[in-house]
Amino acid sequence: MSGRTRARARPERTCVGCRERSGKGDLLRVVLIEDRCVPDHRGTLPGRGAYLHPTPTCVDLAVRRRAFQRAFRVPGPLDTAELQQAVPRATP
Ligand SMILES: [Zn+2]
């Protein structure tokens, strides 16, 4: 028994902000509704999803890198206001 055989089948996703892999439960699913990036807190909205750490830093990174355009395969600018409101602010 090496101890490595029982790898947990825990689904992992890559954060579109910082590009680090995390368990699905640690990431916020984001779906595209028209041209709006909408947080899918319950994971029930249909459509292609992007995954993101629910932090202002990762939202910011994703927006700057146009990661949502890439994830959703759309060319235009996207409205991320709802998403930015959904993540807790890092208040000092
Ligand atoms: Zn991240």
JSON list of C-alpha atoms and ligand atoms in Angstrom, two decimals:
[
{"chain": "A", "resi": 1, "resn": "MET", "atom": "CA", "xyz": [0.00, 0.00, 0.00]},
{"chain": "A", "resi": 2, "resn": "SER", "atom": "CA", "xyz": [1.68, 3.13, -1.17]},
{"chain": "A", "resi": 3, "resn": "GLY", "atom": "CA", "xyz": [-1.08, 5.38, 0.06]},
{"chain": "A", "resi": 4, "resn": "ARG", "atom": "CA", "xyz": [-1.27, 7.02, -3.32]},
{"chain": "A", "resi": 5, "resn": "THR", "atom": "CA", "xyz": [-3.80, 4.68, -4.82]},
{"chain": "A", "resi": 6, "resn": "ARG", "atom": "CA", "xyz": [-6.79, 6.22, -3.17]},
{"chain": "A", "resi": 7, "resn": "ALA", "atom": "CA", "xyz": [-6.70, 9.52, -5.02]},
{"chain": "A", "resi": 8, "resn": "ARG", "atom": "CA", "xyz": [-9.87, 11.32, -4.21]},
{"chain": "A", "resi": 9, "resn": "ALA", "atom": "CA", "xyz": [-12.20, 11.79, -7.10]},
{"chain": "A", "resi": 10, "resn": "ARG", "atom": "CA", "xyz": [-12.82, 15.34, -6.13]},
{"chain": "A", "resi": 11, "resn": "PRO", "atom": "CA", "xyz": [-13.72, 17.48, -9.11]},
{"chain": "A", "resi": 12, "resn": "GLU", "atom": "CA", "xyz": [-11.25, 20.27, -9.67]},
{"chain": "A", "resi": 13, "resn": "ARG", "atom": "CA", "xyz": [-11.57, 23.36, -11.76]},
{"chain": "A", "resi": 14, "resn": "THR", "atom": "CA", "xyz": [-9.16, 26.06, -12.77]},
{"chain": "A", "resi": 15, "resn": "CYS", "atom": "CA", "xyz": [-9.87, 29.56, -11.53]},
{"chain": "A", "resi": 16, "resn": "VAL", "atom": "CA", "xyz": [-10.09, 31.87, -14.54]},
{"chain": "A", "resi": 17, "resn": "GLY", "atom": "CA", "xyz": [-8.54, 34.64, -12.44]},
{"chain": "A", "resi": 18, "resn": "CYS", "atom": "CA", "xyz": [-5.37, 33.27, -10.90]},
{"chain": "A", "resi": 19, "resn": "ARG", "atom": "CA", "xyz": [-5.32, 30.04, -12.94]},
{"chain": "A", "resi": 20, "resn": "GLU", "atom": "CA", "xyz": [-4.87, 27.88, -9.87]},
{"chain": "A", "resi": 21, "resn": "ARG", "atom": "CA", "xyz": [-6.75, 24.65, -9.53]},
{"chain": "A", "resi": 22, "resn": "SER", "atom": "CA", "xyz": [-9.18, 24.27, -6.67]},
{"chain": "A", "resi": 23, "resn": "GLY", "atom": "CA", "xyz": [-11.93, 21.97, -5.63]},
{"chain": "A", "resi": 24, "resn": "LYS", "atom": "CA", "xyz": [-15.17, 22.82, -7.30]},
{"chain": "A", "resi": 25, "resn": "GLY", "atom": "CA", "xyz": [-16.72, 23.67, -3.97]},
{"chain": "A", "resi": 26, "resn": "ASP", "atom": "CA", "xyz": [-14.14, 26.38, -3.35]},
{"chain": "A", "resi": 27, "resn": "LEU", "atom": "CA", "xyz": [-14.87, 28.14, -6.59]},
{"chain": "A", "resi": 28, "resn": "LEU", "atom": "CA", "xyz": [-17.76, 30.27, -7.68]},
{"chain": "A", "resi": 29, "resn": "ARG", "atom": "CA", "xyz": [-19.44, 29.21, -10.88]},
{"chain": "A", "resi": 30, "resn": "VAL", "atom": "CA", "xyz": [-20.10, 32.02, -13.31]},
{"chain": "A", "resi": 31, "resn": "VAL", "atom": "CA", "xyz": [-22.41, 31.79, -16.28]},
{"chain": "A", "resi": 32, "resn": "LEU", "atom": "CA", "xyz": [-22.99, 34.09, -19.18]},
{"chain": "A", "resi": 33, "resn": "ILE", "atom": "CA", "xyz": [-26.48, 35.52, -19.59]},
{"chain": "A", "resi": 34, "resn": "GLU", "atom": "CA", "xyz": [-26.55, 37.64, -22.70]},
{"chain": "A", "resi": 35, "resn": "ASP", "atom": "CA", "xyz": [-23.50, 39.80, -22.08]},
{"chain": "A", "resi": 36, "resn": "ARG", "atom": "CA", "xyz": [-23.56, 39.64, -18.32]},
{"chain": "A", "resi": 37, "resn": "CYS", "atom": "CA", "xyz": [-21.35, 37.49, -16.15]},
{"chain": "A", "resi": 38, "resn": "VAL", "atom": "CA", "xyz": [-23.70, 36.23, -13.47]},
{"chain": "A", "resi": 39, "resn": "PRO", "atom": "CA", "xyz": [-22.63, 34.42, -10.30]},
{"chain": "A", "resi": 40, "resn": "ASP", "atom": "CA", "xyz": [-24.26, 31.05, -10.02]},
{"chain": "A", "resi": 41, "resn": "HIS", "atom": "CA", "xyz": [-24.24, 30.54, -6.27]},
{"chain": "A", "resi": 42, "resn": "ARG", "atom": "CA", "xyz": [-26.29, 27.38, -6.37]},
{"chain": "A", "resi": 43, "resn": "GLY", "atom": "CA", "xyz": [-24.64, 25.89, -9.43]},
{"chain": "A", "resi": 44, "resn": "THR", "atom": "CA", "xyz": [-27.99, 25.47, -11.11]},
{"chain": "A", "resi": 45, "resn": "LEU", "atom": "CA", "xyz": [-27.96, 27.95, -13.96]},
{"chain": "A", "resi": 46, "resn": "PRO", "atom": "CA", "xyz": [-27.73, 26.41, -17.42]},
{"chain": "A", "resi": 47, "resn": "GLY", "atom": "CA", "xyz": [-25.04, 27.03, -19.94]},
{"chain": "A", "resi": 48, "resn": "ARG", "atom": "CA", "xyz": [-21.32, 27.09, -20.07]},
{"chain": "A", "resi": 49, "resn": "GLY", "atom": "CA", "xyz": [-19.74, 27.90, -16.75]},
{"chain": "A", "resi": 50, "resn": "ALA", "atom": "CA", "xyz": [-16.49, 29.48, -15.74]},
{"chain": "A", "resi": 51, "resn": "TYR", "atom": "CA", "xyz": [-15.02, 28.95, -12.32]},
{"chain": "A", "resi": 52, "resn": "LEU", "atom": "CA", "xyz": [-13.46, 31.57, -10.14]},
{"chain": "A", "resi": 53, "resn": "HIS", "atom": "CA", "xyz": [-12.34, 32.04, -6.56]},
{"chain": "A", "resi": 54, "resn": "PRO", "atom": "CA", "xyz": [-14.97, 34.25, -4.94]},
{"chain": "A", "resi": 55, "resn": "THR", "atom": "CA", "xyz": [-12.47, 36.98, -4.15]},
{"chain": "A", "resi": 56, "resn": "PRO", "atom": "CA", "xyz": [-12.13, 40.51, -5.53]},
{"chain": "A", "resi": 57, "resn": "THR", "atom": "CA", "xyz": [-8.55, 39.70, -6.56]},
{"chain": "A", "resi": 58, "resn": "CYS", "atom": "CA", "xyz": [-9.52, 36.83, -8.80]},
{"chain": "A", "resi": 59, "resn": "VAL", "atom": "CA", "xyz": [-12.49, 38.70, -10.25]},
{"chain": "A", "resi": 60, "resn": "ASP", "atom": "CA", "xyz": [-10.19, 41.58, -11.01]},
{"chain": "A", "resi": 61, "resn": "LEU", "atom": "CA", "xyz": [-7.59, 39.35, -12.61]},
{"chain": "A", "resi": 62, "resn": "ALA", "atom": "CA", "xyz": [-10.17, 37.60, -14.71]},
{"chain": "A", "resi": 63, "resn": "VAL", "atom": "CA", "xyz": [-11.60, 40.90, -15.93]},
{"chain": "A", "resi": 64, "resn": "ARG", "atom": "CA", "xyz": [-8.17, 42.30, -16.79]},
{"chain": "A", "resi": 65, "resn": "ARG", "atom": "CA", "xyz": [-7.11, 39.18, -18.60]},
{"chain": "A", "resi": 66, "resn": "ARG", "atom": "CA", "xyz": [-10.42, 39.01, -20.48]},
{"chain": "A", "resi": 67, "resn": "ALA", "atom": "CA", "xyz": [-10.64, 35.52, -19.12]},
{"chain": "A", "resi": 68, "resn": "PHE", "atom": "CA", "xyz": [-14.43, 35.53, -19.30]},
{"chain": "A", "resi": 69, "resn": "GLN", "atom": "CA", "xyz": [-14.42, 36.36, -22.99]},
{"chain": "A", "resi": 70, "resn": "ARG", "atom": "CA", "xyz": [-12.09, 33.43, -23.49]},
{"chain": "A", "resi": 71, "resn": "ALA", "atom": "CA", "xyz": [-14.01, 31.09, -21.22]},
{"chain": "A", "resi": 72, "resn": "PHE", "atom": "CA", "xyz": [-17.31, 31.87, -22.86]},
{"chain": "A", "resi": 73, "resn": "ARG", "atom": "CA", "xyz": [-15.85, 32.23, -26.35]},
{"chain": "A", "resi": 74, "resn": "VAL", "atom": "CA", "xyz": [-17.34, 35.60, -27.03]},
{"chain": "A", "resi": 75, "resn": "PRO", "atom": "CA", "xyz": [-15.51, 38.55, -28.56]},
{"chain": "A", "resi": 76, "resn": "GLY", "atom": "CA", "xyz": [-17.19, 41.50, -26.92]},
{"chain": "A", "resi": 77, "resn": "PRO", "atom": "CA", "xyz": [-16.82, 43.22, -23.59]},
{"chain": "A", "resi": 78, "resn": "LEU", "atom": "CA", "xyz": [-18.82, 41.67, -20.79]},
{"chain": "A", "resi": 79, "resn": "ASP", "atom": "CA", "xyz": [-20.67, 43.20, -17.91]},
{"chain": "A", "resi": 80, "resn": "THR", "atom": "CA", "xyz": [-19.11, 41.97, -14.69]},
{"chain": "A", "resi": 81, "resn": "ALA", "atom": "CA", "xyz": [-20.83, 44.37, -12.31]},
{"chain": "A", "resi": 82, "resn": "GLU", "atom": "CA", "xyz": [-23.03, 41.68, -10.77]},
{"chain": "A", "resi": 83, "resn": "LEU", "atom": "CA", "xyz": [-20.05, 39.48, -10.25]},
{"chain": "A", "resi": 84, "resn": "GLN", "atom": "CA", "xyz": [-18.05, 42.20, -8.61]},
{"chain": "A", "resi": 85, "resn": "GLN", "atom": "CA", "xyz": [-20.91, 42.88, -6.24]},
{"chain": "A", "resi": 86, "resn": "ALA", "atom": "CA", "xyz": [-21.23, 39.22, -5.40]},
{"chain": "A", "resi": 87, "resn": "VAL", "atom": "CA", "xyz": [-17.77, 38.77, -4.00]},
{"chain": "A", "resi": 88, "resn": "PRO", "atom": "CA", "xyz": [-16.96, 40.10, -0.58]},
{"chain": "A", "resi": 89, "resn": "ARG", "atom": "CA", "xyz": [-14.92, 43.25, -0.62]},
{"chain": "A", "resi": 90, "resn": "ALA", "atom": "CA", "xyz": [-11.48, 43.08, 0.89]},
{"chain": "A", "resi": 91, "resn": "THR", "atom": "CA", "xyz": [-12.02, 45.90, 3.30]},
{"chain": "A", "resi": 92, "resn": "PRO", "atom": "CA", "xyz": [-8.91, 46.84, 5.23]},
{"chain": "B", "resi": 1, "resn": "ZN", "atom": "ZN", "xyz": [-8.31, 32.43, -8.22]}
]
